[in-house]
Amino acid sequence: ELARAMGMPEQDATAVRLAALSHDLGRSTIPDEILNKSGKYTDAERRLLEEAPMMAAEMLEGVAALAPVQEFVRHHQERWDGSGHPNHLQGEQIPLGAQIVGICDVFQTLLTPKSYRPAMEEEQARDILLRGAEKVWNPEVASTFVSQVVTPESIASESGQESA
């Protein structure tokens, strides 16, 4: 939905969807005790977690039709300000499909309870995305996601409330 809202052609939107479904494949190579850890990660654990997108992209290698999917998976943890990984891409260097997968992944993560925190309410997660615009995410992607994909009206309708 976000890919379409951003004006991506249908073929690219399909690649984004496939990337969203496969972006965490690399986490299957990480031991459960690290994935489920409630405390701070060691430097070695953090490096291992940061390699997960590369591992997922490698799992998709060899299938020519999945080349765009592979690229979106590899770079979905890059950050608008260049502080992400694996390649510290910045701004428009980050493929749009990867930006879309990344912001959707973070939003879903915020809504999911973790061993170290409860799930957030959707409205709180939306606010976090907007506050991260320009540093973590492309401001246009964040704005479009919040205004057209996860609107206050959609939150109300999903929770069974009437929208104003």
mmCIF file of C-alpha atoms in Angstrom:
data_model
loop_
_atom_site.group_PDB
_atom_site.id
_atom_site.type_symbol
_atom_site.label_atom_id
_atom_site.label_comp_id
_atom_site.label_asym_id
_atom_site.label_seq_id
_atom_site.Cartn_x
_atom_site.Cartn_y
_atom_site.Cartn_z
ATOM 1 C CA GLU A 1 0.000 0.000 0.000
ATOM 2 C CA LEU A 2 2.820 2.432 0.849
ATOM 3 C CA ALA A 3 4.690 1.581 -2.362
ATOM 4 C CA ARG A 4 1.585 2.428 -4.379
ATOM 5 C CA ALA A 5 1.023 5.623 -2.361
ATOM 6 C CA MET A 6 4.621 6.613 -3.171
ATOM 7 C CA GLY A 7 3.847 6.173 -6.887
ATOM 8 C CA MET A 8 5.870 3.022 -7.490
ATOM 9 C CA PRO A 9 4.888 0.973 -10.550
ATOM 10 C CA GLU A 10 2.972 -2.236 -9.775
ATOM 11 C CA GLN A 11 6.006 -4.446 -10.549
ATOM 12 C CA ASP A 12 8.119 -2.519 -8.010
ATOM 13 C CA ALA A 13 5.285 -2.576 -5.454
ATOM 14 C CA THR A 14 5.207 -6.372 -5.839
ATOM 15 C CA ALA A 15 8.968 -6.511 -5.220
ATOM 16 C CA VAL A 16 8.461 -4.406 -2.065
ATOM 17 C CA ARG A 17 5.793 -6.852 -0.870
ATOM 18 C CA LEU A 18 8.097 -9.827 -1.463
ATOM 19 C CA ALA A 19 10.937 -8.002 0.308
ATOM 20 C CA ALA A 20 8.665 -7.279 3.269
ATOM 21 C CA LEU A 21 7.804 -10.975 3.484
ATOM 22 C CA SER A 22 11.436 -12.113 3.274
ATOM 23 C CA HIS A 23 13.427 -9.331 4.983
ATOM 24 C CA ASP A 24 13.906 -11.276 8.223
ATOM 25 C CA LEU A 25 15.146 -14.547 6.678
ATOM 26 C CA GLY A 26 18.656 -13.762 7.915
ATOM 27 C CA ARG A 27 17.457 -13.780 11.525
ATOM 28 C CA SER A 28 17.063 -17.561 11.177
ATOM 29 C CA THR A 29 20.878 -17.765 11.394
ATOM 30 C CA ILE A 30 20.976 -16.021 14.786
ATOM 31 C CA PRO A 31 20.696 -18.078 17.991
ATOM 32 C CA ASP A 32 17.379 -17.717 19.861
ATOM 33 C CA GLU A 33 19.142 -16.628 23.046
ATOM 34 C CA ILE A 34 20.344 -13.517 21.214
ATOM 35 C CA LEU A 35 17.036 -12.851 19.437
ATOM 36 C CA ASN A 36 15.095 -13.158 22.707
ATOM 37 C CA LYS A 37 17.605 -11.400 24.926
ATOM 38 C CA SER A 38 16.056 -8.892 27.325
ATOM 39 C CA GLY A 39 19.225 -6.998 28.227
ATOM 40 C CA LYS A 40 21.725 -4.989 26.218
ATOM 41 C CA TYR A 41 23.520 -6.682 23.357
ATOM 42 C CA THR A 42 27.260 -7.136 23.423
ATOM 43 C CA ASP A 43 29.223 -5.634 20.524
ATOM 44 C CA ALA A 44 29.568 -9.116 19.009
ATOM 45 C CA GLU A 45 25.816 -9.768 19.308
ATOM 46 C CA ARG A 46 24.992 -6.404 17.751
ATOM 47 C CA ARG A 47 27.346 -7.103 14.815
ATOM 48 C CA LEU A 48 25.647 -10.465 14.308
ATOM 49 C CA LEU A 49 22.198 -8.833 14.312
ATOM 50 C CA GLU A 50 23.398 -6.193 11.859
ATOM 51 C CA GLU A 51 24.519 -8.940 9.462
ATOM 52 C CA ALA A 52 20.998 -10.414 9.275
ATOM 53 C CA PRO A 53 19.883 -8.295 6.272
ATOM 54 C CA MET A 54 22.994 -9.356 4.350
ATOM 55 C CA MET A 55 22.319 -12.991 5.215
ATOM 56 C CA ALA A 56 18.706 -12.661 4.017
ATOM 57 C CA ALA A 57 19.840 -11.044 0.762
ATOM 58 C CA GLU A 58 22.358 -13.848 0.227
ATOM 59 C CA MET A 59 19.576 -16.416 0.692
ATOM 60 C CA LEU A 60 17.764 -14.786 -2.239
ATOM 61 C CA GLU A 61 20.826 -14.822 -4.531
ATOM 62 C CA GLY A 62 20.746 -16.801 -7.724
ATOM 63 C CA VAL A 63 17.138 -16.036 -8.627
ATOM 64 C CA ALA A 64 17.310 -13.291 -11.258
ATOM 65 C CA ALA A 65 13.650 -12.344 -10.806
ATOM 66 C CA LEU A 66 14.337 -11.568 -7.138
ATOM 67 C CA ALA A 67 17.209 -9.110 -7.753
ATOM 68 C CA PRO A 68 15.143 -6.033 -6.756
ATOM 69 C CA VAL A 69 13.768 -7.920 -3.746
ATOM 70 C CA GLN A 70 17.308 -8.816 -2.697
ATOM 71 C CA GLU A 71 18.385 -5.165 -2.889
ATOM 72 C CA PHE A 72 15.404 -3.999 -0.806
ATOM 73 C CA VAL A 73 16.094 -6.690 1.808
ATOM 74 C CA ARG A 74 19.817 -5.882 1.967
ATOM 75 C CA HIS A 75 19.257 -2.167 2.604
ATOM 76 C CA HIS A 76 16.075 -2.047 4.693
ATOM 77 C CA GLN A 77 18.063 -1.132 7.834
ATOM 78 C CA GLU A 78 19.860 1.806 6.247
ATOM 79 C CA ARG A 79 18.990 5.193 7.769
ATOM 80 C CA TRP A 80 18.296 8.509 6.051
ATOM 81 C CA ASP A 81 21.197 10.171 7.903
ATOM 82 C CA GLY A 82 23.670 7.399 6.955
ATOM 83 C CA SER A 83 23.808 5.817 10.417
ATOM 84 C CA GLY A 84 22.225 2.517 9.360
ATOM 85 C CA HIS A 85 23.729 -0.679 8.012
ATOM 86 C CA PRO A 86 25.114 -2.613 6.207
ATOM 87 C CA ASN A 87 26.583 0.055 3.887
ATOM 88 C CA HIS A 88 25.774 3.334 5.685
ATOM 89 C CA LEU A 89 23.856 4.553 2.650
ATOM 90 C CA GLN A 90 22.382 8.013 3.071
ATOM 91 C CA GLY A 91 19.333 9.807 1.717
ATOM 92 C CA GLU A 92 18.434 9.022 -1.875
ATOM 93 C CA GLN A 93 21.224 6.410 -2.048
ATOM 94 C CA ILE A 94 18.836 4.070 -0.219
ATOM 95 C CA PRO A 95 16.534 2.313 -2.691
ATOM 96 C CA LEU A 96 12.945 3.494 -2.194
ATOM 97 C CA GLY A 97 11.755 -0.096 -1.802
ATOM 98 C CA ALA A 98 14.234 -0.601 1.033
ATOM 99 C CA GLN A 99 13.037 2.605 2.691
ATOM 100 C CA ILE A 100 9.457 1.344 2.527
ATOM 101 C CA VAL A 101 10.306 -2.084 3.925
ATOM 102 C CA GLY A 102 12.359 -0.438 6.678
ATOM 103 C CA ILE A 103 9.689 1.944 7.936
ATOM 104 C CA CYS A 104 6.987 -0.747 7.793
ATOM 105 C CA ASP A 105 9.277 -3.146 9.674
ATOM 106 C CA VAL A 106 9.900 -0.602 12.433
ATOM 107 C CA PHE A 107 6.202 0.207 12.720
ATOM 108 C CA GLN A 108 5.315 -3.493 13.052
ATOM 109 C CA THR A 109 8.128 -3.967 15.580
ATOM 110 C CA LEU A 110 6.795 -1.106 17.703
ATOM 111 C CA LEU A 111 3.339 -2.744 17.724
ATOM 112 C CA THR A 112 4.762 -6.113 18.800
ATOM 113 C CA PRO A 113 5.532 -6.896 22.463
ATOM 114 C CA LYS A 114 9.208 -7.629 23.100
ATOM 115 C CA SER A 115 11.002 -9.242 26.012
ATOM 116 C CA TYR A 116 12.202 -5.780 27.039
ATOM 117 C CA ARG A 117 8.985 -3.730 26.476
ATOM 118 C CA PRO A 118 5.245 -4.036 25.863
ATOM 119 C CA ALA A 119 3.638 -3.381 22.488
ATOM 120 C CA MET A 120 2.939 0.265 21.732
ATOM 121 C CA GLU A 121 -0.371 1.734 20.707
ATOM 122 C CA GLU A 122 -0.562 2.594 16.998
ATOM 123 C CA GLU A 123 -0.879 6.307 17.664
ATOM 124 C CA GLN A 124 2.325 6.297 19.728
ATOM 125 C CA ALA A 125 4.143 4.332 16.996
ATOM 126 C CA ARG A 126 2.960 6.869 14.376
ATOM 127 C CA ASP A 127 4.387 9.681 16.482
ATOM 128 C CA ILE A 128 7.744 7.904 16.715
ATOM 129 C CA LEU A 129 7.873 7.555 12.927
ATOM 130 C CA LEU A 130 7.158 11.244 12.446
ATOM 131 C CA ARG A 131 9.770 12.250 15.026
ATOM 132 C CA GLY A 132 12.332 10.077 13.218
ATOM 133 C CA ALA A 133 11.710 11.716 9.861
ATOM 134 C CA GLU A 134 14.831 13.351 8.401
ATOM 135 C CA LYS A 135 17.170 11.411 10.700
ATOM 136 C CA VAL A 136 16.034 7.817 10.401
ATOM 137 C CA TRP A 137 13.565 7.885 7.510
ATOM 138 C CA ASN A 138 12.936 9.799 4.349
ATOM 139 C CA PRO A 139 10.508 12.520 5.499
ATOM 140 C CA GLU A 140 8.290 11.960 2.451
ATOM 141 C CA VAL A 141 8.062 8.215 3.104
ATOM 142 C CA ALA A 142 7.290 8.772 6.802
ATOM 143 C CA SER A 143 4.673 11.418 6.045
ATOM 144 C CA THR A 144 3.000 9.306 3.354
ATOM 145 C CA PHE A 145 2.983 6.238 5.594
ATOM 146 C CA VAL A 146 1.357 8.113 8.467
ATOM 147 C CA SER A 147 -1.069 10.183 6.403
ATOM 148 C CA GLN A 148 -2.184 7.618 3.824
ATOM 149 C CA VAL A 149 -1.447 4.161 5.185
ATOM 150 C CA VAL A 150 -1.790 4.372 8.972
ATOM 151 C CA THR A 151 -4.185 7.220 9.569
ATOM 152 C CA PRO A 152 -6.040 7.973 12.805
ATOM 153 C CA GLU A 153 -9.170 6.804 10.963
ATOM 154 C CA SER A 154 -7.633 3.424 10.145
ATOM 155 C CA ILE A 155 -6.519 3.045 13.752
ATOM 156 C CA ALA A 156 -10.047 3.766 14.977
ATOM 157 C CA SER A 157 -11.639 1.388 12.475
ATOM 158 C CA GLU A 158 -9.226 -1.421 13.357
ATOM 159 C CA SER A 159 -9.974 -1.022 17.048
ATOM 160 C CA GLY A 160 -13.725 -0.967 16.384
ATOM 161 C CA GLN A 161 -14.114 2.704 17.283
ATOM 162 C CA GLU A 162 -16.065 5.217 15.238
ATOM 163 C CA SER A 163 -13.930 7.788 13.450
ATOM 164 C CA ALA A 164 -14.879 11.454 13.801
#
